[in-house]
Amino acid sequence: MSYILLRILILVSIVMTSSCSSFLNFSDQSSSANNALAEKESNTQIVDNKKARAELNRALSAIKSHDMAAADSAFKAMLLAGAQSPTALNHYAIFLREQWRMEEAEAMYLQALKNSPNNAMTHWNIAIFYELYRGDYQQALDHYQAYQQYAASPDKRVIHWISDLNRRIEKESS
Amino acid sequence: MLRSPFLKLSMLFFIVYLSSCTLLGDRFFQQEDLSKQVDNTLAELPKARDHLKELRTQTIDKLSEATEESLLLEVSTAYKEAFSLADKPLVRQEIQQRLAYIHLQIAEERQVNDASLPPKAVYKEAIDSYLALLAHYDQQDGLAVIQADEALFDEALFDKAVFDEALFDQGLFDEDQLDQILYPLAKAYEMSGDIPKALAVFNRLVIEAPNSVYYSEAQFRRAEILFAAADYAAASHAYRSVIDRSTLLLNTSKQSAKKTDNSATFLMNSWYMFGWSDFKLGRYRSAIKAFFTVLDNQPQLDTDNELLAKHALSSQQALTNDTLRVMSLAFSYEAGSETIADMLDEFYVGLSEPEYVPKLYQNLAGLYLEKKRFIDSADTLAAYIYRYSKASNAPDFHKQLIEVYAAGVFPDRVREQKQQYVQAYGVHSEFWSMASTESRLAIQDSLSLYIKELASYYHHLAQTKQRQRKASLYRIERNRIEQNPIERQAVIDESVQLMSEQDIQLLYQQAGDWYETWIANIPSSAEIDNIWFLLGETRFESKSYQLAIKAYENAAYGSFGRQDSSGIDSSPNPTATEPVFNQHNEAAYAALLAYDHLIAGHNSHSPINDDVNASKQQIEQQTEQWQIAKNQSALLFVSTFPNDNRSNAVLAQTLQSLFSLKQFNETIKVGQQLVDRLAIDNTDASSTSVEDSQKFKVIAYLSIAHAQRELHEYDLSEQAYAEVLSVLNKDVGSSLYQQHYAASLENYAASIYQQGLLQTEAGEHALAANNFMRVVELAPSSSIRLSAQRDAIALFLQIKKWRKAVTVMTDFQQRFVTDTATKAMPSQLLLAYKSLEDWPLAAAQAKKISVDDDDPNVRQQALYSAAEFYYLAEDIDNAIDSYRSYAHSYTLPLADNMEAQYRLTELYAETLALDKRAYWLRKLMVTHKNAESPTERSRYLAAFSAVELAETTLLSYQSIPLAHPLKQSMANKRKAMKVSLDAYHKALSYNLELFSTQATYRIAEIYAGLASALLASERPAGLTALELEQYNFLLEEQAYPFEEKAIDFYTINIERSWQGIDSEWVRDSYQALAQLIPAKYGKREMLPERM
């Protein structure tokens, strides 16, 4: 019995692995999602000034050059220049998470949401942030659901993730 | 001719003329007679006689005599003719009387014209004429002719002749006729030399005609005759009668009476002679009273004729002098000056005393002196001085008094009186305060003379006594040394007679007091400076040094400090062109010597020293004040007498004093003054010797240097000390060199050193260090060199001049082996080497300390440092050796011990001595485990060691491949896996995040690796496809639990990250999980496009 069960589990995992493999190229997925988001965000996007945009570009270049200090400096300059857009703030938030500066990253996401509460991208990103790097499943769940709400079209994967999170929350609460 | 009217008229004229001539003749008679009588009477008194002669010559009128006698003869003839013609008795008597007068006049003319004629013959006719008249008078009155025998007269008759004022006033006396006869008769007798008959006639006149105008004269003539005959009692009585009559007439205001008896004319002479008479009778008081009357009634000279006035004055003075002289005699026979005083008191009660009173005393004193009665003479003068102490001539009397004592050779009394003179009339006396400027000037010469004599006397006496004493004491001492008891005793016996030192001082003090008096009294004298000097000398000898100083300074500097209390202009005497005193510089120098004695506490009269209750502080303050005053005086000396060859020495001494008084600025100023003087001396080739010049130069520069050092002007003091050394180096080995060089060098070094100290305090450490090193270089033999070098080292270390510090320290270590600083030097050298990053030397130094140092803690620390420095010097072997030695030798403190072990693990890793490294890793874990007080660090190192050891097991485990047959290789692999897992679990047991995440990751990795290895393991050959599929399933079943295990451990790290823990192992765990569970952990943020 256990053997059969084991096999079933293996199969499930294989299926899941195969499904996951379709997501291996995350950037591809995200880029398609981004396309979808782009259409919906166009109405809400806050256009930053030239200075802010220039600083953001400078920060991204620095990241490519693996000059994280310069990147951080540019991001700060960007904020000082008055950057408010979800795009700018999400860039900075992701940079901060990669630098393992979790508190600042969370604050940046929240600032982005404050500026653009309906921004699906931000809800996506902060949901992953809470799930993986904070283990705060409830927050993650909320933001996945918000993503679904604000995204141009709900993501099927997110449906599974929400389901999984609900299960884990239920498990923890029990 | 006589009958003619003209002749009658001429006769009448002659009669009138002769009547008038009677009076003139009276006057002539009176004078000549008196002269003769008194000449005889006063024969024994030359002065009195001379006086009478003068009186006589004084009143002689010069009349023409040549033709007078013939004229008188003609008149006589005419009268005789008239007498023969006259028939009336009264006319005849009148003519007879006229003829008698004419005869008398003729006799007088003859006697004047021819002195060789015998008087009796000359006057015979006149006498006869008067005797005839007298006889006729007596016949008329029924009286017998008077016999010219005085014996017939009874003294009582004189007393019966009473003056009847009424009759005298009316002029109705019989004696009108009688006295007209008796008076000329008496005169004629006297002129003829028949004195007894003259006296007899005078006697009758005063008895029978007491109211006659000739009464007084007659009495006076009587008195003169009697006095000449030494019948002083009768003479006195007669003189007294003249005086009484005169007094009576004066009192009854009969001066205007028709008749006058000329008593006033004889009054003074009568008083005078009355005095003489009583004097002769021994009635001295009565005589003196008479003489007082004479002197008090000297007539006022009232004439326009200068010659006569002079003559009269001379005569009057002669009489006065004579009177005074006889009074002196009288006083001397009485009680001398006491009698003078008594008589004056008696005579002049309520009246002002006569001006001649001083002469009374003076003459009496002179009289005594003539008789060598010096004491009486002096007492007389003293009596005057006592009685008339405020009189302007009192000083003159006192002066005479002194001269009397001097003449009598009474030196003690002379000295005593000179002292009294000064006290009585000096500037501090009441006399002086009351005296006029003229009086003051008058006595100044005497004051000056006496005071100087007194001062000289006491000064000379003191010096003599002092010499005697010194000579005697010297002989005693010499005999004591020569052990000559006999002579010594003799000298001691002699010395008993000597004046004590205290008494000698008193003599000096007395002399000084007199010099002071001299100065006070004669401040304007040209000798004043000399007297100040002598005063200084005496005050010095009497050990009154303060007073000596004042005196010396006044002598030296003129008006400096001089106080004039005399009231007389004290300005320099312009006439005193000749310098009396030329030792001003000696006086000034003597003042300095006196200061020395004063300061040395030799002043026995100091109020401070005498006060036993004076505190030490008070005495010190007083001494300091004296010292200050001395310095001022010394500087004045130098400025006033710059060419005095002692000036340099004075300045040198002053410098030392100024310095001791802490007057540093003044010390520097004076020091420079001395230096300047010496520079001029050198160019001027002065009298200062080379040796002295060098000595003074040394003192000057030393004083300057000392003062500058006290003022913290160390750069300047360094220069001054350098000057001292320069001078001393010119004569190395001299006494001056030996005396000062070493100390000067020390001070020189100290000055430089002090500059360093100041710079150190100011934070100028580089400059300070340089100055300290200058001490080392310029004064290497100075005692402070050690400190300087030591301080230089400290500063070089402080300012990180490591190379310099090493050089100086190395030198110091060699020179001062036993110095305490030397003991600390290794650690300082170590610091320097370390700072220089000269690791080999640093390591060697540390190693040396770890062996040599006395302190075990230092040795321990040094060993650790040595290990570090060896490592830095890339001397790994020695580094390992030192760490190992440390780790084995010093288990405590735990931290250092474990660090050393840790360093060994690192060094062995570098050298790839992995076994040895493993040893020390295990050793670290054991040490931590066994530690009584484990620390976080020890836990860390233990955890580190555990991980490091686990890593080695991981390599072993991973190196084992899973090959066919799988069972066997799997067994080996699992065995190795267990070892590794145990090792990591051991590491986890330390519960340190850093190593826990690593160990957790490694454990996960081991499990994941085994799962992967199983899946990738070699497949048995020859399997069919189905068998191969089944085999693969079997492998997956085998691998799955390990993969789950791996996921669990990775997840542990993920969850740690949620707690804020971050490490590479955490992040790698995310990566690993993203691969193992990509659906869950492979989620990625949406990256927004670039803006």
JSON list of C-alpha atoms in Angstrom, two decimals, chain B residues 8-153:
[
{"chain": "B", "resi": 8, "resn": "LYS", "atom": "CA", "xyz": [85.38, 205.61, 86.56]},
{"chain": "B", "resi": 9, "resn": "LEU", "atom": "CA", "xyz": [83.47, 203.79, 84.05]},
{"chain": "B", "resi": 10, "resn": "SER", "atom": "CA", "xyz": [86.41, 201.50, 83.49]},
{"chain": "B", "resi": 11, "resn": "MET", "atom": "CA", "xyz": [86.74, 200.82, 87.18]},
{"chain": "B", "resi": 12, "resn": "LEU", "atom": "CA", "xyz": [83.14, 199.92, 87.43]},
{"chain": "B", "resi": 13, "resn": "PHE", "atom": "CA", "xyz": [83.61, 197.60, 84.59]},
{"chain": "B", "resi": 14, "resn": "PHE", "atom": "CA", "xyz": [86.56, 195.98, 86.25]},
{"chain": "B", "resi": 15, "resn": "ILE", "atom": "CA", "xyz": [84.69, 195.64, 89.52]},
{"chain": "B", "resi": 16, "resn": "VAL", "atom": "CA", "xyz": [81.91, 193.87, 87.76]},
{"chain": "B", "resi": 17, "resn": "TYR", "atom": "CA", "xyz": [84.40, 191.87, 85.82]},
{"chain": "B", "resi": 18, "resn": "LEU", "atom": "CA", "xyz": [86.27, 190.79, 88.94]},
{"chain": "B", "resi": 19, "resn": "SER", "atom": "CA", "xyz": [83.04, 189.78, 90.52]},
{"chain": "B", "resi": 20, "resn": "SER", "atom": "CA", "xyz": [82.46, 187.58, 87.62]},
{"chain": "B", "resi": 21, "resn": "CYS", "atom": "CA", "xyz": [86.06, 186.44, 87.77]},
{"chain": "B", "resi": 22, "resn": "THR", "atom": "CA", "xyz": [85.46, 185.29, 91.29]},
{"chain": "B", "resi": 23, "resn": "LEU", "atom": "CA", "xyz": [83.23, 182.71, 89.95]},
{"chain": "B", "resi": 24, "resn": "LEU", "atom": "CA", "xyz": [85.67, 181.88, 87.26]},
{"chain": "B", "resi": 25, "resn": "GLY", "atom": "CA", "xyz": [88.36, 181.69, 89.82]},
{"chain": "B", "resi": 26, "resn": "ASP", "atom": "CA", "xyz": [86.25, 179.35, 91.83]},
{"chain": "B", "resi": 27, "resn": "ARG", "atom": "CA", "xyz": [86.07, 177.11, 89.01]},
{"chain": "B", "resi": 28, "resn": "PHE", "atom": "CA", "xyz": [89.79, 177.18, 88.45]},
{"chain": "B", "resi": 29, "resn": "PHE", "atom": "CA", "xyz": [90.41, 176.63, 92.07]},
{"chain": "B", "resi": 30, "resn": "GLN", "atom": "CA", "xyz": [87.99, 173.97, 92.33]},
{"chain": "B", "resi": 31, "resn": "GLN", "atom": "CA", "xyz": [89.60, 171.97, 89.58]},
{"chain": "B", "resi": 32, "resn": "GLU", "atom": "CA", "xyz": [93.18, 172.30, 90.49]},
{"chain": "B", "resi": 33, "resn": "ASP", "atom": "CA", "xyz": [92.54, 171.73, 94.11]},
{"chain": "B", "resi": 34, "resn": "LEU", "atom": "CA", "xyz": [90.58, 168.68, 93.54]},
{"chain": "B", "resi": 35, "resn": "SER", "atom": "CA", "xyz": [93.26, 167.40, 91.26]},
{"chain": "B", "resi": 36, "resn": "LYS", "atom": "CA", "xyz": [95.93, 167.69, 93.82]},
{"chain": "B", "resi": 37, "resn": "GLN", "atom": "CA", "xyz": [93.92, 166.17, 96.55]},
{"chain": "B", "resi": 38, "resn": "VAL", "atom": "CA", "xyz": [92.67, 163.26, 94.66]},
{"chain": "B", "resi": 39, "resn": "ASP", "atom": "CA", "xyz": [96.02, 162.63, 93.07]},
{"chain": "B", "resi": 40, "resn": "ASN", "atom": "CA", "xyz": [97.37, 162.08, 96.48]},
{"chain": "B", "resi": 41, "resn": "THR", "atom": "CA", "xyz": [94.37, 160.22, 97.75]},
{"chain": "B", "resi": 42, "resn": "LEU", "atom": "CA", "xyz": [94.21, 157.77, 94.90]},
{"chain": "B", "resi": 43, "resn": "ALA", "atom": "CA", "xyz": [97.88, 157.24, 94.61]},
{"chain": "B", "resi": 44, "resn": "GLU", "atom": "CA", "xyz": [97.44, 153.59, 95.30]},
{"chain": "B", "resi": 45, "resn": "LEU", "atom": "CA", "xyz": [94.73, 153.29, 92.63]},
{"chain": "B", "resi": 46, "resn": "PRO", "atom": "CA", "xyz": [96.32, 154.18, 89.31]},
{"chain": "B", "resi": 47, "resn": "LYS", "atom": "CA", "xyz": [93.16, 154.19, 87.37]},
{"chain": "B", "resi": 48, "resn": "ALA", "atom": "CA", "xyz": [91.35, 156.44, 89.71]},
{"chain": "B", "resi": 49, "resn": "ARG", "atom": "CA", "xyz": [94.23, 158.84, 89.61]},
{"chain": "B", "resi": 50, "resn": "ASP", "atom": "CA", "xyz": [94.29, 158.89, 85.88]},
{"chain": "B", "resi": 51, "resn": "HIS", "atom": "CA", "xyz": [90.66, 159.59, 85.86]},
{"chain": "B", "resi": 52, "resn": "LEU", "atom": "CA", "xyz": [91.00, 162.58, 88.06]},
{"chain": "B", "resi": 53, "resn": "LYS", "atom": "CA", "xyz": [93.67, 163.92, 85.83]},
{"chain": "B", "resi": 54, "resn": "GLU", "atom": "CA", "xyz": [91.35, 163.64, 82.97]},
{"chain": "B", "resi": 55, "resn": "LEU", "atom": "CA", "xyz": [88.66, 165.35, 84.86]},
{"chain": "B", "resi": 56, "resn": "ARG", "atom": "CA", "xyz": [90.96, 168.17, 85.56]},
{"chain": "B", "resi": 57, "resn": "THR", "atom": "CA", "xyz": [92.17, 168.59, 82.02]},
{"chain": "B", "resi": 58, "resn": "GLN", "atom": "CA", "xyz": [88.67, 168.14, 80.75]},
{"chain": "B", "resi": 59, "resn": "THR", "atom": "CA", "xyz": [87.32, 171.34, 82.27]},
{"chain": "B", "resi": 60, "resn": "ILE", "atom": "CA", "xyz": [90.26, 173.63, 81.88]},
{"chain": "B", "resi": 61, "resn": "ASP", "atom": "CA", "xyz": [89.40, 176.62, 79.85]},
{"chain": "B", "resi": 62, "resn": "LYS", "atom": "CA", "xyz": [92.07, 178.13, 77.74]},
{"chain": "B", "resi": 63, "resn": "LEU", "atom": "CA", "xyz": [92.24, 181.76, 78.54]},
{"chain": "B", "resi": 64, "resn": "SER", "atom": "CA", "xyz": [94.74, 184.23, 77.67]},
{"chain": "B", "resi": 65, "resn": "GLU", "atom": "CA", "xyz": [97.23, 184.46, 80.46]},
{"chain": "B", "resi": 66, "resn": "ALA", "atom": "CA", "xyz": [100.05, 186.52, 79.09]},
{"chain": "B", "resi": 67, "resn": "THR", "atom": "CA", "xyz": [98.50, 189.90, 79.61]},
{"chain": "B", "resi": 68, "resn": "GLU", "atom": "CA", "xyz": [96.14, 189.02, 82.40]},
{"chain": "B", "resi": 69, "resn": "GLU", "atom": "CA", "xyz": [98.57, 189.39, 85.26]},
{"chain": "B", "resi": 70, "resn": "SER", "atom": "CA", "xyz": [99.58, 192.97, 84.23]},
{"chain": "B", "resi": 71, "resn": "LEU", "atom": "CA", "xyz": [95.96, 193.85, 83.78]},
{"chain": "B", "resi": 72, "resn": "LEU", "atom": "CA", "xyz": [95.16, 192.50, 87.22]},
{"chain": "B", "resi": 73, "resn": "LEU", "atom": "CA", "xyz": [98.03, 194.42, 88.67]},
{"chain": "B", "resi": 74, "resn": "GLU", "atom": "CA", "xyz": [96.65, 197.58, 87.15]},
{"chain": "B", "resi": 75, "resn": "VAL", "atom": "CA", "xyz": [93.25, 196.83, 88.56]},
{"chain": "B", "resi": 76, "resn": "SER", "atom": "CA", "xyz": [94.83, 196.06, 91.93]},
{"chain": "B", "resi": 77, "resn": "THR", "atom": "CA", "xyz": [96.56, 199.40, 91.82]},
{"chain": "B", "resi": 78, "resn": "ALA", "atom": "CA", "xyz": [93.32, 201.03, 90.90]},
{"chain": "B", "resi": 79, "resn": "TYR", "atom": "CA", "xyz": [91.54, 199.37, 93.82]},
{"chain": "B", "resi": 80, "resn": "LYS", "atom": "CA", "xyz": [94.27, 200.33, 96.18]},
{"chain": "B", "resi": 81, "resn": "GLU", "atom": "CA", "xyz": [93.84, 203.90, 95.02]},
{"chain": "B", "resi": 82, "resn": "ALA", "atom": "CA", "xyz": [90.11, 203.57, 95.42]},
{"chain": "B", "resi": 83, "resn": "PHE", "atom": "CA", "xyz": [90.59, 202.10, 98.89]},
{"chain": "B", "resi": 84, "resn": "SER", "atom": "CA", "xyz": [92.72, 205.07, 99.88]},
{"chain": "B", "resi": 85, "resn": "LEU", "atom": "CA", "xyz": [90.02, 207.38, 98.63]},
{"chain": "B", "resi": 86, "resn": "ALA", "atom": "CA", "xyz": [87.11, 205.45, 100.17]},
{"chain": "B", "resi": 87, "resn": "ASP", "atom": "CA", "xyz": [85.89, 206.53, 103.53]},
{"chain": "B", "resi": 88, "resn": "LYS", "atom": "CA", "xyz": [82.79, 204.50, 104.09]},
{"chain": "B", "resi": 89, "resn": "PRO", "atom": "CA", "xyz": [83.43, 201.27, 105.92]},
{"chain": "B", "resi": 90, "resn": "LEU", "atom": "CA", "xyz": [81.24, 199.20, 103.69]},
{"chain": "B", "resi": 91, "resn": "VAL", "atom": "CA", "xyz": [82.90, 200.58, 100.59]},
{"chain": "B", "resi": 92, "resn": "ARG", "atom": "CA", "xyz": [86.28, 200.01, 102.09]},
{"chain": "B", "resi": 93, "resn": "GLN", "atom": "CA", "xyz": [85.34, 196.47, 103.03]},
{"chain": "B", "resi": 94, "resn": "GLU", "atom": "CA", "xyz": [84.05, 195.87, 99.57]},
{"chain": "B", "resi": 95, "resn": "ILE", "atom": "CA", "xyz": [87.20, 197.24, 98.02]},
{"chain": "B", "resi": 96, "resn": "GLN", "atom": "CA", "xyz": [89.26, 195.15, 100.38]},
{"chain": "B", "resi": 97, "resn": "GLN", "atom": "CA", "xyz": [87.36, 192.09, 99.39]},
{"chain": "B", "resi": 98, "resn": "ARG", "atom": "CA", "xyz": [87.88, 192.94, 95.73]},
{"chain": "B", "resi": 99, "resn": "LEU", "atom": "CA", "xyz": [91.52, 193.44, 96.27]},
{"chain": "B", "resi": 100, "resn": "ALA", "atom": "CA", "xyz": [91.77, 190.09, 98.03]},
{"chain": "B", "resi": 101, "resn": "TYR", "atom": "CA", "xyz": [90.22, 188.40, 95.05]},
{"chain": "B", "resi": 102, "resn": "ILE", "atom": "CA", "xyz": [92.49, 190.26, 92.68]},
{"chain": "B", "resi": 103, "resn": "HIS", "atom": "CA", "xyz": [95.46, 189.18, 94.72]},
{"chain": "B", "resi": 104, "resn": "LEU", "atom": "CA", "xyz": [94.27, 185.69, 94.54]},
{"chain": "B", "resi": 105, "resn": "GLN", "atom": "CA", "xyz": [93.84, 185.96, 90.79]},
{"chain": "B", "resi": 106, "resn": "ILE", "atom": "CA", "xyz": [97.25, 187.46, 90.41]},
{"chain": "B", "resi": 107, "resn": "ALA", "atom": "CA", "xyz": [98.70, 184.60, 92.45]},
{"chain": "B", "resi": 108, "resn": "GLU", "atom": "CA", "xyz": [97.01, 182.10, 90.29]},
{"chain": "B", "resi": 109, "resn": "GLU", "atom": "CA", "xyz": [98.24, 183.83, 87.16]},
{"chain": "B", "resi": 110, "resn": "ARG", "atom": "CA", "xyz": [101.69, 183.82, 88.47]},
{"chain": "B", "resi": 111, "resn": "GLN", "atom": "CA", "xyz": [101.56, 180.22, 89.46]},
{"chain": "B", "resi": 112, "resn": "VAL", "atom": "CA", "xyz": [100.30, 179.34, 86.03]},
{"chain": "B", "resi": 113, "resn": "ASN", "atom": "CA", "xyz": [102.79, 181.46, 84.26]},
{"chain": "B", "resi": 114, "resn": "ASP", "atom": "CA", "xyz": [105.73, 180.45, 86.36]},
{"chain": "B", "resi": 115, "resn": "ALA", "atom": "CA", "xyz": [105.55, 177.08, 88.00]},
{"chain": "B", "resi": 116, "resn": "SER", "atom": "CA", "xyz": [108.98, 177.52, 89.53]},
{"chain": "B", "resi": 117, "resn": "LEU", "atom": "CA", "xyz": [107.75, 180.17, 91.94]},
{"chain": "B", "resi": 118, "resn": "PRO", "atom": "CA", "xyz": [107.18, 178.94, 95.51]},
{"chain": "B", "resi": 119, "resn": "PRO", "atom": "CA", "xyz": [103.42, 178.68, 96.12]},
{"chain": "B", "resi": 120, "resn": "LYS", "atom": "CA", "xyz": [103.52, 180.14, 99.57]},
{"chain": "B", "resi": 121, "resn": "ALA", "atom": "CA", "xyz": [105.18, 183.27, 98.31]},
{"chain": "B", "resi": 122, "resn": "VAL", "atom": "CA", "xyz": [102.85, 183.52, 95.40]},
{"chain": "B", "resi": 123, "resn": "TYR", "atom": "CA", "xyz": [99.73, 183.30, 97.55]},
{"chain": "B", "resi": 124, "resn": "LYS", "atom": "CA", "xyz": [100.98, 185.17, 100.56]},
{"chain": "B", "resi": 125, "resn": "GLU", "atom": "CA", "xyz": [99.45, 188.47, 99.55]},
{"chain": "B", "resi": 126, "resn": "ALA", "atom": "CA", "xyz": [96.13, 186.88, 98.76]},
{"chain": "B", "resi": 127, "resn": "ILE", "atom": "CA", "xyz": [96.10, 184.94, 102.02]},
{"chain": "B", "resi": 128, "resn": "ASP", "atom": "CA", "xyz": [97.00, 188.00, 103.95]},
{"chain": "B", "resi": 129, "resn": "SER", "atom": "CA", "xyz": [94.28, 189.94, 102.26]},
{"chain": "B", "resi": 130, "resn": "TYR", "atom": "CA", "xyz": [91.68, 187.35, 103.21]},
{"chain": "B", "resi": 131, "resn": "LEU", "atom": "CA", "xyz": [93.02, 186.93, 106.71]},
{"chain": "B", "resi": 132, "resn": "ALA", "atom": "CA", "xyz": [92.63, 190.63, 107.10]},
{"chain": "B", "resi": 133, "resn": "LEU", "atom": "CA", "xyz": [89.08, 190.46, 105.91]},
{"chain": "B", "resi": 134, "resn": "LEU", "atom": "CA", "xyz": [88.41, 187.53, 108.19]},
{"chain": "B", "resi": 135, "resn": "ALA", "atom": "CA", "xyz": [89.90, 189.35, 111.10]},
{"chain": "B", "resi": 136, "resn": "HIS", "atom": "CA", "xyz": [87.70, 192.29, 110.41]},
{"chain": "B", "resi": 137, "resn": "TYR", "atom": "CA", "xyz": [84.68, 189.97, 110.10]},
{"chain": "B", "resi": 138, "resn": "ASP", "atom": "CA", "xyz": [85.46, 188.31, 113.38]},
{"chain": "B", "resi": 139, "resn": "GLN", "atom": "CA", "xyz": [85.91, 191.66, 115.04]},
{"chain": "B", "resi": 140, "resn": "GLN", "atom": "CA", "xyz": [82.56, 192.71, 113.82]},
{"chain": "B", "resi": 141, "resn": "ASP", "atom": "CA", "xyz": [80.89, 189.60, 115.15]},
{"chain": "B", "resi": 142, "resn": "GLY", "atom": "CA", "xyz": [82.97, 189.42, 118.24]},
{"chain": "B", "resi": 143, "resn": "LEU", "atom": "CA", "xyz": [84.52, 186.14, 117.27]},
{"chain": "B", "resi": 144, "resn": "ALA", "atom": "CA", "xyz": [88.09, 185.16, 117.66]},
{"chain": "B", "resi": 145, "resn": "VAL", "atom": "CA", "xyz": [90.20, 184.75, 114.67]},
{"chain": "B", "resi": 146, "resn": "ILE", "atom": "CA", "xyz": [90.15, 181.21, 113.56]},
{"chain": "B", "resi": 147, "resn": "GLN", "atom": "CA", "xyz": [93.33, 179.43, 114.09]},
{"chain": "B", "resi": 148, "resn": "ALA", "atom": "CA", "xyz": [94.46, 177.46, 111.25]},
{"chain": "B", "resi": 149, "resn": "ASP", "atom": "CA", "xyz": [94.65, 174.32, 113.26]},
{"chain": "B", "resi": 150, "resn": "GLU", "atom": "CA", "xyz": [92.26, 171.68, 112.57]},
{"chain": "B", "resi": 151, "resn": "ALA", "atom": "CA", "xyz": [92.73, 170.23, 115.96]},
{"chain": "B", "resi": 152, "resn": "LEU", "atom": "CA", "xyz": [90.66, 173.10, 117.22]},
{"chain": "B", "resi": 153, "resn": "PHE", "atom": "CA", "xyz": [87.62, 171.78, 115.50]}
]
